[in-house]
Amino acid sequence: MKLAKRLILTTTALATVTVGSLLGATVGQAATAQPAHAGVDAPAALKVPEGNRLTGVFSAAGVQTYTCTDGAWKLLEPAATLWAKKDRAHRPVALHSRGPVWVSTVDGSAVNAAAIVTSPKTGTIPELLLQATATRGAGVFAGVSYIQRLDTAGGVAPAAACTGTDQTSVPYTATYAFYKPAK
């Protein structure tokens, strides 16, 4: 059952990417991810250290999948599709999944990260500051040093107790801002 749900989520994400590709997403559109000129609005606790520059801002929509562990919901994995923040057509340029990892659907570059600061928000998953633990490829995610998860909505685990090996996926949206060392 768990494998079937994961396959459905992965298939849905891949179908979305395929549709986006057919609608004309290009490498140029992904690489010029419309970085914000003045930065992004983030709580003080989530500010990226000096010496890093904003290189991309992406909107995201997906799910936070939870599994039942000892009668309580525990995060299993996120699954989200990202698009350039100012792209009204929402052409997919990256997928976000367990790790956490972000993989460009356009150039194959990827970044893994770990949360270093959490900023709780009432009624939604927390905003985060993540630090890259590894990158690969020469594309949009090459050399990423920090990631902010901002403007979160939804994605909170159910409050009710669970039983057995139940799983549930809760829709969420967020903005992800990516930074690289300033040169």
mmCIF file of C-alpha atoms in Angstrom:
data_model
loop_
_atom_site.group_PDB
_atom_site.id
_atom_site.type_symbol
_atom_site.label_atom_id
_atom_site.label_comp_id
_atom_site.label_asym_id
_atom_site.label_seq_id
_atom_site.Cartn_x
_atom_site.Cartn_y
_atom_site.Cartn_z
ATOM 1 C CA MET A 1 0.000 0.000 0.000
ATOM 2 C CA LYS A 2 2.801 2.440 0.930
ATOM 3 C CA LEU A 3 4.629 1.644 -2.295
ATOM 4 C CA ALA A 4 1.456 2.200 -4.307
ATOM 5 C CA LYS A 5 0.945 5.657 -2.754
ATOM 6 C CA ARG A 6 4.564 6.619 -3.457
ATOM 7 C CA LEU A 7 4.233 5.439 -7.047
ATOM 8 C CA ILE A 8 1.082 7.528 -7.463
ATOM 9 C CA LEU A 9 2.809 10.642 -6.060
ATOM 10 C CA THR A 10 5.875 10.103 -8.245
ATOM 11 C CA THR A 11 3.786 9.421 -11.325
ATOM 12 C CA THR A 12 1.721 12.544 -10.707
ATOM 13 C CA ALA A 13 4.839 14.687 -10.295
ATOM 14 C CA LEU A 14 6.411 13.241 -13.449
ATOM 15 C CA ALA A 15 3.213 13.789 -15.417
ATOM 16 C CA THR A 16 3.163 17.397 -14.288
ATOM 17 C CA VAL A 17 6.757 17.842 -15.408
ATOM 18 C CA THR A 18 6.020 16.248 -18.764
ATOM 19 C CA VAL A 19 3.045 18.534 -19.345
ATOM 20 C CA GLY A 20 5.182 21.530 -18.382
ATOM 21 C CA SER A 21 7.852 20.453 -20.845
ATOM 22 C CA LEU A 22 5.305 20.073 -23.585
ATOM 23 C CA LEU A 23 4.041 23.567 -22.840
ATOM 24 C CA GLY A 24 7.449 24.980 -23.601
ATOM 25 C CA ALA A 25 9.641 25.171 -20.518
ATOM 26 C CA THR A 26 13.194 25.676 -21.678
ATOM 27 C CA VAL A 27 16.584 25.484 -20.052
ATOM 28 C CA GLY A 28 16.834 29.258 -20.288
ATOM 29 C CA GLN A 29 13.587 29.740 -18.396
ATOM 30 C CA ALA A 30 14.739 27.438 -15.591
ATOM 31 C CA ALA A 31 18.208 28.928 -15.336
ATOM 32 C CA THR A 32 16.794 32.448 -15.117
ATOM 33 C CA ALA A 33 14.536 31.654 -12.220
ATOM 34 C CA GLN A 34 13.509 35.296 -11.820
ATOM 35 C CA PRO A 35 15.646 36.035 -8.748
ATOM 36 C CA ALA A 36 14.200 38.751 -6.572
ATOM 37 C CA HIS A 37 16.261 41.924 -6.781
ATOM 38 C CA ALA A 38 15.720 43.031 -3.182
ATOM 39 C CA GLY A 39 15.863 39.565 -1.637
ATOM 40 C CA VAL A 40 12.954 37.834 0.015
ATOM 41 C CA ASP A 41 11.001 38.698 3.141
ATOM 42 C CA ALA A 42 12.063 36.272 5.867
ATOM 43 C CA PRO A 43 11.951 36.266 9.662
ATOM 44 C CA ALA A 44 15.232 37.429 11.239
ATOM 45 C CA ALA A 45 15.967 33.897 12.466
ATOM 46 C CA LEU A 46 15.903 32.622 8.871
ATOM 47 C CA LYS A 47 18.231 35.202 7.350
ATOM 48 C CA VAL A 48 21.007 33.719 5.225
ATOM 49 C CA PRO A 49 24.532 34.530 6.448
ATOM 50 C CA GLU A 50 26.466 37.352 4.796
ATOM 51 C CA GLY A 51 28.565 36.290 1.837
ATOM 52 C CA ASN A 52 25.695 34.547 0.037
ATOM 53 C CA ARG A 53 23.561 35.891 -2.804
ATOM 54 C CA LEU A 54 20.022 35.066 -3.827
ATOM 55 C CA THR A 55 20.032 33.102 -7.095
ATOM 56 C CA GLY A 56 16.477 31.803 -7.465
ATOM 57 C CA VAL A 57 12.997 32.100 -6.006
ATOM 58 C CA PHE A 58 10.492 29.348 -6.739
ATOM 59 C CA SER A 59 6.876 28.745 -5.808
ATOM 60 C CA ALA A 60 5.984 25.202 -4.811
ATOM 61 C CA ALA A 61 2.884 23.075 -4.433
ATOM 62 C CA GLY A 62 2.762 19.502 -3.237
ATOM 63 C CA VAL A 63 2.125 17.316 -0.230
ATOM 64 C CA GLN A 64 3.700 16.464 3.082
ATOM 65 C CA THR A 65 3.277 12.712 3.553
ATOM 66 C CA TYR A 66 3.005 11.368 7.090
ATOM 67 C CA THR A 67 3.157 7.792 8.360
ATOM 68 C CA CYS A 68 1.747 6.399 11.580
ATOM 69 C CA THR A 69 4.480 5.598 14.102
ATOM 70 C CA ASP A 70 3.540 4.449 17.608
ATOM 71 C CA GLY A 71 0.065 6.020 17.322
ATOM 72 C CA ALA A 72 1.267 9.431 16.124
ATOM 73 C CA TRP A 73 1.816 10.995 12.702
ATOM 74 C CA LYS A 74 5.492 11.358 11.717
ATOM 75 C CA LEU A 75 6.764 13.109 8.574
ATOM 76 C CA LEU A 76 7.767 10.571 5.951
ATOM 77 C CA GLU A 77 8.540 12.808 2.983
ATOM 78 C CA PRO A 78 7.599 15.893 1.006
ATOM 79 C CA ALA A 79 6.696 15.719 -2.682
ATOM 80 C CA ALA A 80 6.375 19.041 -4.492
ATOM 81 C CA THR A 81 6.755 20.658 -7.878
ATOM 82 C CA LEU A 82 8.532 24.015 -8.130
ATOM 83 C CA TRP A 83 8.167 26.715 -10.776
ATOM 84 C CA ALA A 84 9.746 30.142 -11.246
ATOM 85 C CA LYS A 85 8.019 32.554 -8.843
ATOM 86 C CA LYS A 86 6.909 34.944 -11.594
ATOM 87 C CA ASP A 87 5.901 32.249 -14.124
ATOM 88 C CA ARG A 88 2.109 32.525 -14.358
ATOM 89 C CA ALA A 89 1.972 29.314 -16.441
ATOM 90 C CA HIS A 90 3.563 27.404 -13.510
ATOM 91 C CA ARG A 91 5.923 25.472 -15.795
ATOM 92 C CA PRO A 92 7.708 22.935 -13.565
ATOM 93 C CA VAL A 93 11.450 23.463 -13.205
ATOM 94 C CA ALA A 94 12.227 21.265 -10.182
ATOM 95 C CA LEU A 95 10.961 18.465 -7.963
ATOM 96 C CA HIS A 96 11.349 18.392 -4.187
ATOM 97 C CA SER A 97 11.401 15.095 -2.304
ATOM 98 C CA ARG A 98 12.774 13.120 0.622
ATOM 99 C CA GLY A 99 16.267 13.978 1.693
ATOM 100 C CA PRO A 100 15.332 16.756 1.451
ATOM 101 C CA VAL A 101 16.500 17.141 -2.132
ATOM 102 C CA TRP A 102 15.594 19.463 -4.987
ATOM 103 C CA VAL A 103 16.267 18.235 -8.540
ATOM 104 C CA SER A 104 16.036 20.407 -11.640
ATOM 105 C CA THR A 105 13.769 18.810 -14.229
ATOM 106 C CA VAL A 106 15.460 20.923 -16.881
ATOM 107 C CA ASP A 107 19.194 20.435 -16.322
ATOM 108 C CA GLY A 108 19.445 17.574 -13.784
ATOM 109 C CA SER A 109 21.347 19.572 -11.169
ATOM 110 C CA ALA A 110 20.419 18.850 -7.556
ATOM 111 C CA VAL A 111 20.927 20.038 -4.002
ATOM 112 C CA ASN A 112 20.505 18.131 -0.736
ATOM 113 C CA ALA A 113 20.112 20.114 2.479
ATOM 114 C CA ALA A 114 19.462 19.870 6.192
ATOM 115 C CA ALA A 115 17.341 22.220 8.292
ATOM 116 C CA ILE A 116 19.424 24.363 10.643
ATOM 117 C CA VAL A 117 16.728 26.796 11.870
ATOM 118 C CA THR A 118 12.962 26.322 12.248
ATOM 119 C CA SER A 119 10.483 29.174 12.554
ATOM 120 C CA PRO A 120 7.061 27.854 13.648
ATOM 121 C CA LYS A 121 3.866 29.263 12.145
ATOM 122 C CA THR A 122 0.386 28.670 13.495
ATOM 123 C CA GLY A 123 -1.737 26.352 11.355
ATOM 124 C CA THR A 124 0.951 25.473 8.815
ATOM 125 C CA ILE A 125 4.280 23.729 8.503
ATOM 126 C CA PRO A 126 7.171 25.832 9.814
ATOM 127 C CA GLU A 127 9.357 28.084 7.733
ATOM 128 C CA LEU A 128 12.955 26.845 7.541
ATOM 129 C CA LEU A 129 16.524 27.819 6.868
ATOM 130 C CA LEU A 130 18.381 24.890 5.349
ATOM 131 C CA GLN A 131 22.078 24.515 4.629
ATOM 132 C CA ALA A 132 23.229 22.537 1.617
ATOM 133 C CA THR A 133 24.946 19.242 2.405
ATOM 134 C CA ALA A 134 25.701 18.278 -1.206
ATOM 135 C CA THR A 135 25.134 19.509 -4.754
ATOM 136 C CA ARG A 136 25.604 17.867 -8.136
ATOM 137 C CA GLY A 137 25.520 18.921 -11.738
ATOM 138 C CA ALA A 138 26.351 22.181 -13.444
ATOM 139 C CA GLY A 139 22.881 23.684 -13.625
ATOM 140 C CA VAL A 140 20.625 25.905 -11.561
ATOM 141 C CA PHE A 141 21.286 24.091 -8.243
ATOM 142 C CA ALA A 142 25.078 23.783 -8.653
ATOM 143 C CA GLY A 143 26.886 25.385 -5.740
ATOM 144 C CA VAL A 144 23.758 26.227 -3.708
ATOM 145 C CA SER A 145 24.746 27.016 -0.113
ATOM 146 C CA TYR A 146 21.439 27.856 1.622
ATOM 147 C CA ILE A 147 17.704 27.412 1.042
ATOM 148 C CA GLN A 148 14.818 29.181 2.746
ATOM 149 C CA ARG A 149 11.330 27.657 2.901
ATOM 150 C CA LEU A 150 9.002 30.632 3.311
ATOM 151 C CA ASP A 151 5.330 31.613 2.951
ATOM 152 C CA THR A 152 4.171 28.143 3.967
ATOM 153 C CA ALA A 153 0.495 27.186 3.893
ATOM 154 C CA GLY A 154 -0.975 23.816 4.865
ATOM 155 C CA GLY A 155 0.935 20.557 5.158
ATOM 156 C CA VAL A 156 0.310 20.021 8.882
ATOM 157 C CA ALA A 157 -0.050 16.452 10.145
ATOM 158 C CA PRO A 158 -3.540 15.465 11.317
ATOM 159 C CA ALA A 159 -4.141 16.119 15.028
ATOM 160 C CA ALA A 160 -5.989 12.844 15.552
ATOM 161 C CA ALA A 161 -4.166 9.712 16.626
ATOM 162 C CA CYS A 162 -3.485 7.045 14.012
ATOM 163 C CA THR A 163 -3.266 3.279 14.002
ATOM 164 C CA GLY A 164 -1.182 0.632 12.334
ATOM 165 C CA THR A 165 0.846 1.712 9.334
ATOM 166 C CA ASP A 166 -1.560 4.337 8.012
ATOM 167 C CA GLN A 167 -0.234 7.077 5.736
ATOM 168 C CA THR A 168 -1.747 10.383 4.747
ATOM 169 C CA SER A 169 -0.677 13.185 2.415
ATOM 170 C CA VAL A 170 -1.545 16.792 3.274
ATOM 171 C CA PRO A 171 -1.387 19.492 0.560
ATOM 172 C CA TYR A 172 0.951 22.448 1.108
ATOM 173 C CA THR A 173 2.408 25.431 -0.699
ATOM 174 C CA ALA A 174 5.605 27.365 -0.044
ATOM 175 C CA THR A 175 8.201 29.634 -1.553
ATOM 176 C CA TYR A 176 11.770 28.324 -1.792
ATOM 177 C CA ALA A 177 14.657 30.792 -2.081
ATOM 178 C CA PHE A 178 18.074 29.456 -3.129
ATOM 179 C CA TYR A 179 21.413 31.115 -2.369
ATOM 180 C CA LYS A 180 24.989 30.623 -3.557
ATOM 181 C CA PRO A 181 28.233 32.041 -2.197
ATOM 182 C CA ALA A 182 28.824 35.576 -3.448
ATOM 183 C CA LYS A 183 31.809 35.866 -5.743
#
